[in-house]
PDB file of N, CA and C in Angstrom:
ATOM      1  N   MET A   1       0.846  -1.184   0.000  1.00  0.00           N
ATOM      2  CA  MET A   1       0.000   0.000   0.000  1.00  0.00           C
ATOM      3  C   MET A   1       0.888   1.242   0.000  1.00  0.00           C
ATOM      4  N   VAL A   2       0.456   2.257  -0.682  1.00  0.00           N
ATOM      5  CA  VAL A   2       1.202   3.500  -0.837  1.00  0.00           C
ATOM      6  C   VAL A   2       1.465   4.187   0.499  1.00  0.00           C
ATOM      7  N   PHE A   3       0.587   4.009   1.455  1.00  0.00           N
ATOM      8  CA  PHE A   3       0.628   4.801   2.672  1.00  0.00           C
ATOM      9  C   PHE A   3       1.344   4.151   3.842  1.00  0.00           C
ATOM     10  N   ASP A   4       2.027   3.039   3.622  1.00  0.00           N
ATOM     11  CA  ASP A   4       2.710   2.383   4.735  1.00  0.00           C
ATOM     12  C   ASP A   4       3.724   3.298   5.403  1.00  0.00           C
ATOM     13  N   SER A   5       4.611   3.934   4.640  1.00  0.00           N
ATOM     14  CA  SER A   5       5.617   4.806   5.253  1.00  0.00           C
ATOM     15  C   SER A   5       4.983   6.075   5.805  1.00  0.00           C
ATOM     16  N   LEU A   6       3.953   6.600   5.138  1.00  0.00           N
ATOM     17  CA  LEU A   6       3.254   7.783   5.647  1.00  0.00           C
ATOM     18  C   LEU A   6       2.575   7.455   6.973  1.00  0.00           C
ATOM     19  N   ARG A   7       1.967   6.286   7.053  1.00  0.00           N
ATOM     20  CA  ARG A   7       1.311   5.851   8.284  1.00  0.00           C
ATOM     21  C   ARG A   7       2.327   5.782   9.423  1.00  0.00           C
ATOM     22  N   GLU A   8       3.506   5.250   9.143  1.00  0.00           N
ATOM     23  CA  GLU A   8       4.550   5.164  10.170  1.00  0.00           C
ATOM     24  C   GLU A   8       4.999   6.555  10.603  1.00  0.00           C
ATOM     25  N   ARG A   9       5.148   7.472   9.662  1.00  0.00           N
ATOM     26  CA  ARG A   9       5.574   8.832   9.990  1.00  0.00           C
ATOM     27  C   ARG A   9       4.556   9.556  10.848  1.00  0.00           C
ATOM     28  N   MET A  10       3.275   9.254  10.651  1.00  0.00           N
ATOM     29  CA  MET A  10       2.224   9.942  11.397  1.00  0.00           C
ATOM     30  C   MET A  10       1.914   9.245  12.717  1.00  0.00           C
ATOM     31  N   GLY A  11       2.645   8.204  13.061  1.00  0.00           N
ATOM     32  CA  GLY A  11       2.517   7.598  14.372  1.00  0.00           C
ATOM     33  C   GLY A  11       1.681   6.342  14.432  1.00  0.00           C
ATOM     34  N   GLY A  12       1.416   5.710  13.326  1.00  0.00           N
ATOM     35  CA  GLY A  12       0.690   4.441  13.339  1.00  0.00           C
ATOM     36  C   GLY A  12      -0.678   4.532  12.703  1.00  0.00           C
ATOM     37  N   ASP A  13      -1.368   3.391  12.718  1.00  0.00           N
ATOM     38  CA  ASP A  13      -2.662   3.278  12.042  1.00  0.00           C
ATOM     39  C   ASP A  13      -3.696   4.272  12.551  1.00  0.00           C
ATOM     40  N   ASP A  14      -3.746   4.502  13.859  1.00  0.00           N
ATOM     41  CA  ASP A  14      -4.776   5.364  14.424  1.00  0.00           C
ATOM     42  C   ASP A  14      -4.610   6.820  14.031  1.00  0.00           C
ATOM     43  N   ASN A  15      -3.427   7.223  13.636  1.00  0.00           N
ATOM     44  CA  ASN A  15      -3.179   8.610  13.309  1.00  0.00           C
ATOM     45  C   ASN A  15      -3.324   8.932  11.832  1.00  0.00           C
ATOM     46  N   LEU A  16      -3.418   7.935  10.979  1.00  0.00           N
ATOM     47  CA  LEU A  16      -3.563   8.181   9.549  1.00  0.00           C
ATOM     48  C   LEU A  16      -5.043   8.227   9.206  1.00  0.00           C
ATOM     49  N   THR A  17      -5.570   9.424   9.116  1.00  0.00           N
ATOM     50  CA  THR A  17      -6.954   9.623   8.718  1.00  0.00           C
ATOM     51  C   THR A  17      -6.973  10.662   7.617  1.00  0.00           C
ATOM     52  N   PRO A  18      -8.013  10.675   6.826  1.00  0.00           N
ATOM     53  CA  PRO A  18      -8.094  11.680   5.763  1.00  0.00           C
ATOM     54  C   PRO A  18      -7.997  13.116   6.286  1.00  0.00           C
ATOM     55  N   MET A  19      -8.636  13.412   7.398  1.00  0.00           N
ATOM     56  CA  MET A  19      -8.583  14.774   7.931  1.00  0.00           C
ATOM     57  C   MET A  19      -7.192  15.125   8.459  1.00  0.00           C
ATOM     58  N   ARG A  20      -6.474  14.158   8.981  1.00  0.00           N
ATOM     59  CA  ARG A  20      -5.103  14.436   9.436  1.00  0.00           C
ATOM     60  C   ARG A  20      -4.215  14.758   8.241  1.00  0.00           C
ATOM     61  N   ILE A  21      -4.442  14.081   7.130  1.00  0.00           N
ATOM     62  CA  ILE A  21      -3.702  14.418   5.914  1.00  0.00           C
ATOM     63  C   ILE A  21      -4.090  15.817   5.459  1.00  0.00           C
ATOM     64  N   ALA A  22      -5.384  16.118   5.475  1.00  0.00           N
ATOM     65  CA  ALA A  22      -5.873  17.425   5.026  1.00  0.00           C
ATOM     66  C   ALA A  22      -5.302  18.565   5.859  1.00  0.00           C
ATOM     67  N   HIS A  23      -5.004  18.308   7.123  1.00  0.00           N
ATOM     68  CA  HIS A  23      -4.504  19.359   8.021  1.00  0.00           C
ATOM     69  C   HIS A  23      -3.003  19.290   8.259  1.00  0.00           C
ATOM     70  N   ASN A  24      -2.326  18.369   7.602  1.00  0.00           N
ATOM     71  CA  ASN A  24      -0.885  18.229   7.790  1.00  0.00           C
ATOM     72  C   ASN A  24      -0.168  19.420   7.158  1.00  0.00           C
ATOM     73  N   THR A  25       0.659  20.077   7.934  1.00  0.00           N
ATOM     74  CA  THR A  25       1.327  21.293   7.468  1.00  0.00           C
ATOM     75  C   THR A  25       2.586  21.022   6.652  1.00  0.00           C
ATOM     76  N   LEU A  26       2.973  19.774   6.531  1.00  0.00           N
ATOM     77  CA  LEU A  26       4.178  19.456   5.773  1.00  0.00           C
ATOM     78  C   LEU A  26       3.904  19.204   4.299  1.00  0.00           C
ATOM     79  N   PHE A  27       2.634  19.211   3.902  1.00  0.00           N
ATOM     80  CA  PHE A  27       2.256  18.996   2.512  1.00  0.00           C
ATOM     81  C   PHE A  27       1.580  20.228   1.951  1.00  0.00           C
ATOM     82  N   THR A  28       1.834  20.503   0.692  1.00  0.00           N
ATOM     83  CA  THR A  28       1.083  21.559   0.014  1.00  0.00           C
ATOM     84  C   THR A  28      -0.311  21.028  -0.288  1.00  0.00           C
ATOM     85  N   ALA A  29      -1.208  21.914  -0.671  1.00  0.00           N
ATOM     86  CA  ALA A  29      -2.572  21.502  -1.002  1.00  0.00           C
ATOM     87  C   ALA A  29      -2.567  20.491  -2.143  1.00  0.00           C
ATOM     88  N   LYS A  30      -1.731  20.704  -3.127  1.00  0.00           N
ATOM     89  CA  LYS A  30      -1.655  19.788  -4.265  1.00  0.00           C
ATOM     90  C   LYS A  30      -1.206  18.399  -3.801  1.00  0.00           C
ATOM     91  N   GLU A  31      -0.221  18.347  -2.921  1.00  0.00           N
ATOM     92  CA  GLU A  31       0.255  17.063  -2.403  1.00  0.00           C
ATOM     93  C   GLU A  31      -0.827  16.370  -1.574  1.00  0.00           C
ATOM     94  N   LYS A  32      -1.552  17.153  -0.791  1.00  0.00           N
ATOM     95  CA  LYS A  32      -2.639  16.582   0.014  1.00  0.00           C
ATOM     96  C   LYS A  32      -3.710  15.964  -0.879  1.00  0.00           C
ATOM     97  N   ILE A  33      -4.109  16.681  -1.928  1.00  0.00           N
ATOM     98  CA  ILE A  33      -5.119  16.168  -2.852  1.00  0.00           C
ATOM     99  C   ILE A  33      -4.619  14.882  -3.507  1.00  0.00           C
ATOM    100  N   THR A  34      -3.364  14.867  -3.910  1.00  0.00           N
ATOM    101  CA  THR A  34      -2.780  13.670  -4.528  1.00  0.00           C
ATOM    102  C   THR A  34      -2.802  12.492  -3.560  1.00  0.00           C
ATOM    103  N   LEU A  35      -2.371  12.728  -2.326  1.00  0.00           N
ATOM    104  CA  LEU A  35      -2.368  11.661  -1.315  1.00  0.00           C
ATOM    105  C   LEU A  35      -3.782  11.165  -1.029  1.00  0.00           C
ATOM    106  N   LEU A  36      -4.707  12.093  -0.906  1.00  0.00           N
ATOM    107  CA  LEU A  36      -6.086  11.707  -0.601  1.00  0.00           C
ATOM    108  C   LEU A  36      -6.712  10.928  -1.754  1.00  0.00           C
ATOM    109  N   ASN A  37      -6.406  11.305  -2.983  1.00  0.00           N
ATOM    110  CA  ASN A  37      -6.926  10.548  -4.127  1.00  0.00           C
ATOM    111  C   ASN A  37      -6.323   9.146  -4.179  1.00  0.00           C
ATOM    112  N   GLN A  38      -5.036   9.018  -3.852  1.00  0.00           N
ATOM    113  CA  GLN A  38      -4.412   7.691  -3.792  1.00  0.00           C
ATOM    114  C   GLN A  38      -5.038   6.855  -2.681  1.00  0.00           C
ATOM    115  N   LEU A  39      -5.291   7.498  -1.554  1.00  0.00           N
ATOM    116  CA  LEU A  39      -5.923   6.806  -0.433  1.00  0.00           C
ATOM    117  C   LEU A  39      -7.330   6.350  -0.812  1.00  0.00           C
ATOM    118  N   LYS A  40      -8.049   7.193  -1.538  1.00  0.00           N
ATOM    119  CA  LYS A  40      -9.400   6.834  -1.971  1.00  0.00           C
ATOM    120  C   LYS A  40      -9.358   5.615  -2.888  1.00  0.00           C
ATOM    121  N   ALA A  41      -8.384   5.558  -3.765  1.00  0.00           N
ATOM    122  CA  ALA A  41      -8.235   4.386  -4.636  1.00  0.00           C
ATOM    123  C   ALA A  41      -7.929   3.135  -3.806  1.00  0.00           C
ATOM    124  N   ASP A  42      -7.082   3.275  -2.787  1.00  0.00           N
ATOM    125  CA  ASP A  42      -6.767   2.145  -1.908  1.00  0.00           C
ATOM    126  C   ASP A  42      -8.006   1.683  -1.143  1.00  0.00           C
ATOM    127  N   VAL A  43      -8.789   2.641  -0.642  1.00  0.00           N
ATOM    128  CA  VAL A  43     -10.002   2.306   0.106  1.00  0.00           C
ATOM    129  C   VAL A  43     -11.004   1.609  -0.804  1.00  0.00           C
ATOM    130  N   THR A  44     -11.155   2.100  -2.015  1.00  0.00           N
ATOM    131  CA  THR A  44     -12.088   1.491  -2.964  1.00  0.00           C
ATOM    132  C   THR A  44     -11.668   0.055  -3.279  1.00  0.00           C
ATOM    133  N   GLY A  45     -10.381  -0.139  -3.518  1.00  0.00           N
ATOM    134  CA  GLY A  45      -9.878  -1.484  -3.785  1.00  0.00           C
ATOM    135  C   GLY A  45     -10.038  -2.406  -2.590  1.00  0.00           C
ATOM    136  N   ALA A  46      -9.755  -1.895  -1.401  1.00  0.00           N
ATOM    137  CA  ALA A  46      -9.879  -2.706  -0.186  1.00  0.00           C
ATOM    138  C   ALA A  46     -11.335  -3.081   0.068  1.00  0.00           C
ATOM    139  N   THR A  47     -12.241  -2.149  -0.174  1.00  0.00           N
ATOM    140  CA  THR A  47     -13.667  -2.423   0.019  1.00  0.00           C
ATOM    141  C   THR A  47     -14.137  -3.520  -0.923  1.00  0.00           C
ATOM    142  N   GLN A  48     -13.676  -3.470  -2.156  1.00  0.00           N
ATOM    143  CA  GLN A  48     -14.049  -4.500  -3.124  1.00  0.00           C
ATOM    144  C   GLN A  48     -13.497  -5.866  -2.731  1.00  0.00           C
ATOM    145  N   GLU A  49     -12.384  -5.876  -2.026  1.00  0.00           N
ATOM    146  CA  GLU A  49     -11.778  -7.129  -1.569  1.00  0.00           C
ATOM    147  C   GLU A  49     -12.338  -7.578  -0.226  1.00  0.00           C
ATOM    148  N   GLY A  50     -13.205  -6.752   0.377  1.00  0.00           N
ATOM    149  CA  GLY A  50     -13.804  -7.092   1.658  1.00  0.00           C
ATOM    150  C   GLY A  50     -12.973  -6.699   2.861  1.00  0.00           C
ATOM    151  N   THR A  51     -12.012  -5.795   2.669  1.00  0.00           N
ATOM    152  CA  THR A  51     -11.139  -5.335   3.751  1.00  0.00           C
ATOM    153  C   THR A  51     -11.544  -3.920   4.140  1.00  0.00           C
ATOM    154  N   GLU A  52     -11.530  -3.631   5.430  1.00  0.00           N
ATOM    155  CA  GLU A  52     -11.853  -2.295   5.933  1.00  0.00           C
ATOM    156  C   GLU A  52     -10.561  -1.586   6.352  1.00  0.00           C
ATOM    157  N   LEU A  53     -10.447  -0.297   6.026  1.00  0.00           N
ATOM    158  CA  LEU A  53      -9.257   0.471   6.420  1.00  0.00           C
ATOM    159  C   LEU A  53      -9.531   1.443   7.566  1.00  0.00           C
ATOM    160  N   GLY A  54     -10.756   1.494   8.053  1.00  0.00           N
ATOM    161  CA  GLY A  54     -11.074   2.364   9.177  1.00  0.00           C
ATOM    162  C   GLY A  54     -11.760   3.660   8.791  1.00  0.00           C
ATOM    163  N   PHE A  55     -11.866   3.927   7.510  1.00  0.00           N
ATOM    164  CA  PHE A  55     -12.604   5.082   7.017  1.00  0.00           C
ATOM    165  C   PHE A  55     -13.072   4.766   5.614  1.00  0.00           C
ATOM    166  N   ASP A  56     -14.015   5.571   5.132  1.00  0.00           N
ATOM    167  CA  ASP A  56     -14.592   5.270   3.823  1.00  0.00           C
ATOM    168  C   ASP A  56     -14.339   6.404   2.832  1.00  0.00           C
ATOM    169  N   ALA A  57     -14.787   6.198   1.615  1.00  0.00           N
ATOM    170  CA  ALA A  57     -14.567   7.174   0.543  1.00  0.00           C
ATOM    171  C   ALA A  57     -15.241   8.507   0.839  1.00  0.00           C
ATOM    172  N   ASP A  58     -16.374   8.484   1.542  1.00  0.00           N
ATOM    173  CA  ASP A  58     -17.056   9.745   1.889  1.00  0.00           C
ATOM    174  C   ASP A  58     -16.200  10.611   2.804  1.00  0.00           C
ATOM    175  N   GLU A  59     -15.528   9.994   3.753  1.00  0.00           N
ATOM    176  CA  GLU A  59     -14.645  10.743   4.657  1.00  0.00           C
ATOM    177  C   GLU A  59     -13.483  11.355   3.878  1.00  0.00           C
ATOM    178  N   ILE A  60     -12.987  10.631   2.902  1.00  0.00           N
ATOM    179  CA  ILE A  60     -11.906  11.144   2.055  1.00  0.00           C
ATOM    180  C   ILE A  60     -12.405  12.313   1.214  1.00  0.00           C
ATOM    181  N   ASP A  61     -13.615  12.194   0.672  1.00  0.00           N
ATOM    182  CA  ASP A  61     -14.204  13.290  -0.103  1.00  0.00           C
ATOM    183  C   ASP A  61     -14.373  14.546   0.750  1.00  0.00           C
ATOM    184  N   GLN A  62     -14.744  14.381   2.018  1.00  0.00           N
ATOM    185  CA  GLN A  62     -14.875  15.526   2.923  1.00  0.00           C
ATOM    186  C   GLN A  62     -13.515  16.190   3.153  1.00  0.00           C
ATOM    187  N   ALA A  63     -12.480  15.388   3.303  1.00  0.00           N
ATOM    188  CA  ALA A  63     -11.132  15.932   3.503  1.00  0.00           C
ATOM    189  C   ALA A  63     -10.664  16.676   2.256  1.00  0.00           C
ATOM    190  N   ILE A  64     -10.942  16.135   1.081  1.00  0.00           N
ATOM    191  CA  ILE A  64     -10.585  16.803  -0.175  1.00  0.00           C
ATOM    192  C   ILE A  64     -11.320  18.136  -0.278  1.00  0.00           C
ATOM    193  N   ALA A  65     -12.603  18.141   0.067  1.00  0.00           N
ATOM    194  CA  ALA A  65     -13.384  19.377   0.035  1.00  0.00           C
ATOM    195  C   ALA A  65     -12.812  20.416   0.995  1.00  0.00           C
ATOM    196  N   GLU A  66     -12.340  19.969   2.139  1.00  0.00           N
ATOM    197  CA  GLU A  66     -11.757  20.890   3.116  1.00  0.00           C
ATOM    198  C   GLU A  66     -10.448  21.493   2.597  1.00  0.00           C
ATOM    199  N   VAL A  67      -9.628  20.675   1.947  1.00  0.00           N
ATOM    200  CA  VAL A  67      -8.389  21.187   1.364  1.00  0.00           C
ATOM    201  C   VAL A  67      -8.717  22.227   0.295  1.00  0.00           C
ATOM    202  N   ARG A  68      -9.683  21.920  -0.553  1.00  0.00           N
ATOM    203  CA  ARG A  68     -10.072  22.859  -1.615  1.00  0.00           C
ATOM    204  C   ARG A  68     -10.637  24.151  -1.050  1.00  0.00           C
ATOM    205  N   ALA A  69     -11.418  24.061   0.015  1.00  0.00           N
ATOM    206  CA  ALA A  69     -11.944  25.262   0.665  1.00  0.00           C
ATOM    207  C   ALA A  69     -10.803  26.097   1.244  1.00  0.00           C
ATOM    208  N   GLY A  70      -9.796  25.431   1.796  1.00  0.00           N
ATOM    209  CA  GLY A  70      -8.634  26.143   2.314  1.00  0.00           C
ATOM    210  C   GLY A  70      -7.886  26.872   1.216  1.00  0.00           C
ATOM    211  N   VAL A  71      -7.759  26.239   0.066  1.00  0.00           N
ATOM    212  CA  VAL A  71      -7.084  26.876  -1.067  1.00  0.00           C
ATOM    213  C   VAL A  71      -7.855  28.122  -1.497  1.00  0.00           C
ATOM    214  N   GLN A  72      -9.170  28.015  -1.538  1.00  0.00           N
ATOM    215  CA  GLN A  72      -9.986  29.176  -1.908  1.00  0.00           C
ATOM    216  C   GLN A  72      -9.842  30.306  -0.902  1.00  0.00           C
ATOM    217  N   ALA A  73      -9.554  29.954   0.351  1.00  0.00           N
ATOM    218  CA  ALA A  73      -9.350  30.956   1.390  1.00  0.00           C
ATOM    219  C   ALA A  73      -7.897  31.422   1.458  1.00  0.00           C
ATOM    220  N   GLY A  74      -7.064  30.888   0.568  1.00  0.00           N
ATOM    221  CA  GLY A  74      -5.663  31.302   0.535  1.00  0.00           C
ATOM    222  C   GLY A  74      -4.761  30.513   1.451  1.00  0.00           C
ATOM    223  N   ILE A  75      -5.221  29.353   1.919  1.00  0.00           N
ATOM    224  CA  ILE A  75      -4.439  28.524   2.836  1.00  0.00           C
ATOM    225  C   ILE A  75      -4.016  27.255   2.115  1.00  0.00           C
ATOM    226  N   GLY A  76      -2.785  26.821   2.323  1.00  0.00           N
ATOM    227  CA  GLY A  76      -2.361  25.523   1.848  1.00  0.00           C
ATOM    228  C   GLY A  76      -1.569  25.515   0.565  1.00  0.00           C
ATOM    229  N   GLY A  77      -1.288  26.668  -0.006  1.00  0.00           N
ATOM    230  CA  GLY A  77      -0.512  26.691  -1.226  1.00  0.00           C
ATOM    231  C   GLY A  77       0.957  26.414  -1.002  1.00  0.00           C
ATOM    232  N   GLN A  78       1.415  26.643   0.195  1.00  0.00           N
ATOM    233  CA  GLN A  78       2.818  26.427   0.547  1.00  0.00           C
ATOM    234  C   GLN A  78       2.868  25.468   1.746  1.00  0.00           C
ATOM    235  N   THR A  79       4.039  24.959   2.044  1.00  0.00           N
ATOM    236  CA  THR A  79       4.198  24.118   3.221  1.00  0.00           C
ATOM    237  C   THR A  79       4.353  24.993   4.459  1.00  0.00           C
ATOM    238  N   VAL A  80       4.436  24.380   5.611  1.00  0.00           N
ATOM    239  CA  VAL A  80       4.578  25.130   6.862  1.00  0.00           C
ATOM    240  C   VAL A  80       5.847  25.977   6.864  1.00  0.00           C
ATOM    241  N   VAL A  81       6.854  25.545   6.159  1.00  0.00           N
ATOM    242  CA  VAL A  81       8.073  26.314   6.080  1.00  0.00           C
ATOM    243  C   VAL A  81       7.789  27.693   5.472  1.00  0.00           C
ATOM    244  N   LYS A  82       6.830  27.726   4.568  1.00  0.00           N
ATOM    245  CA  LYS A  82       6.436  28.982   3.936  1.00  0.00           C
ATOM    246  C   LYS A  82       5.300  29.667   4.708  1.00  0.00           C
ATOM    247  N   GLY A  83       4.705  28.988   5.684  1.00  0.00           N
ATOM    248  CA  GLY A  83       3.734  29.627   6.565  1.00  0.00           C
ATOM    249  C   GLY A  83       2.280  29.304   6.347  1.00  0.00           C
ATOM    250  N   ASP A  84       1.897  28.125   5.865  1.00  0.00           N
ATOM    251  CA  ASP A  84       0.463  27.836   5.773  1.00  0.00           C
ATOM    252  C   ASP A  84      -0.034  27.189   7.059  1.00  0.00           C
ATOM    253  N   PHE A  85      -1.295  27.060   7.196  1.00  0.00           N
ATOM    254  CA  PHE A  85      -1.992  26.518   8.368  1.00  0.00           C
ATOM    255  C   PHE A  85      -1.316  27.009   9.601  1.00  0.00           C
TER     256      PHE A  85
END
């Protein structure tokens, strides 16, 4: 799965959620959208195989919408080093 190393960096399975990705200050908005779309593909594939990942595609869609709303408000275009969130 694409998110194994990301999950480890965020402190384990319980800390990797779509909203945590959406609010992570180390990613730009574009990177967050990319990660969330990859996660959505993983969730869709896992669901078809009968495996649960702890969240569903709707939760991922909400996180994507939040990132996009932040971009419209001028937040998330740069990483924390540049001063977003």
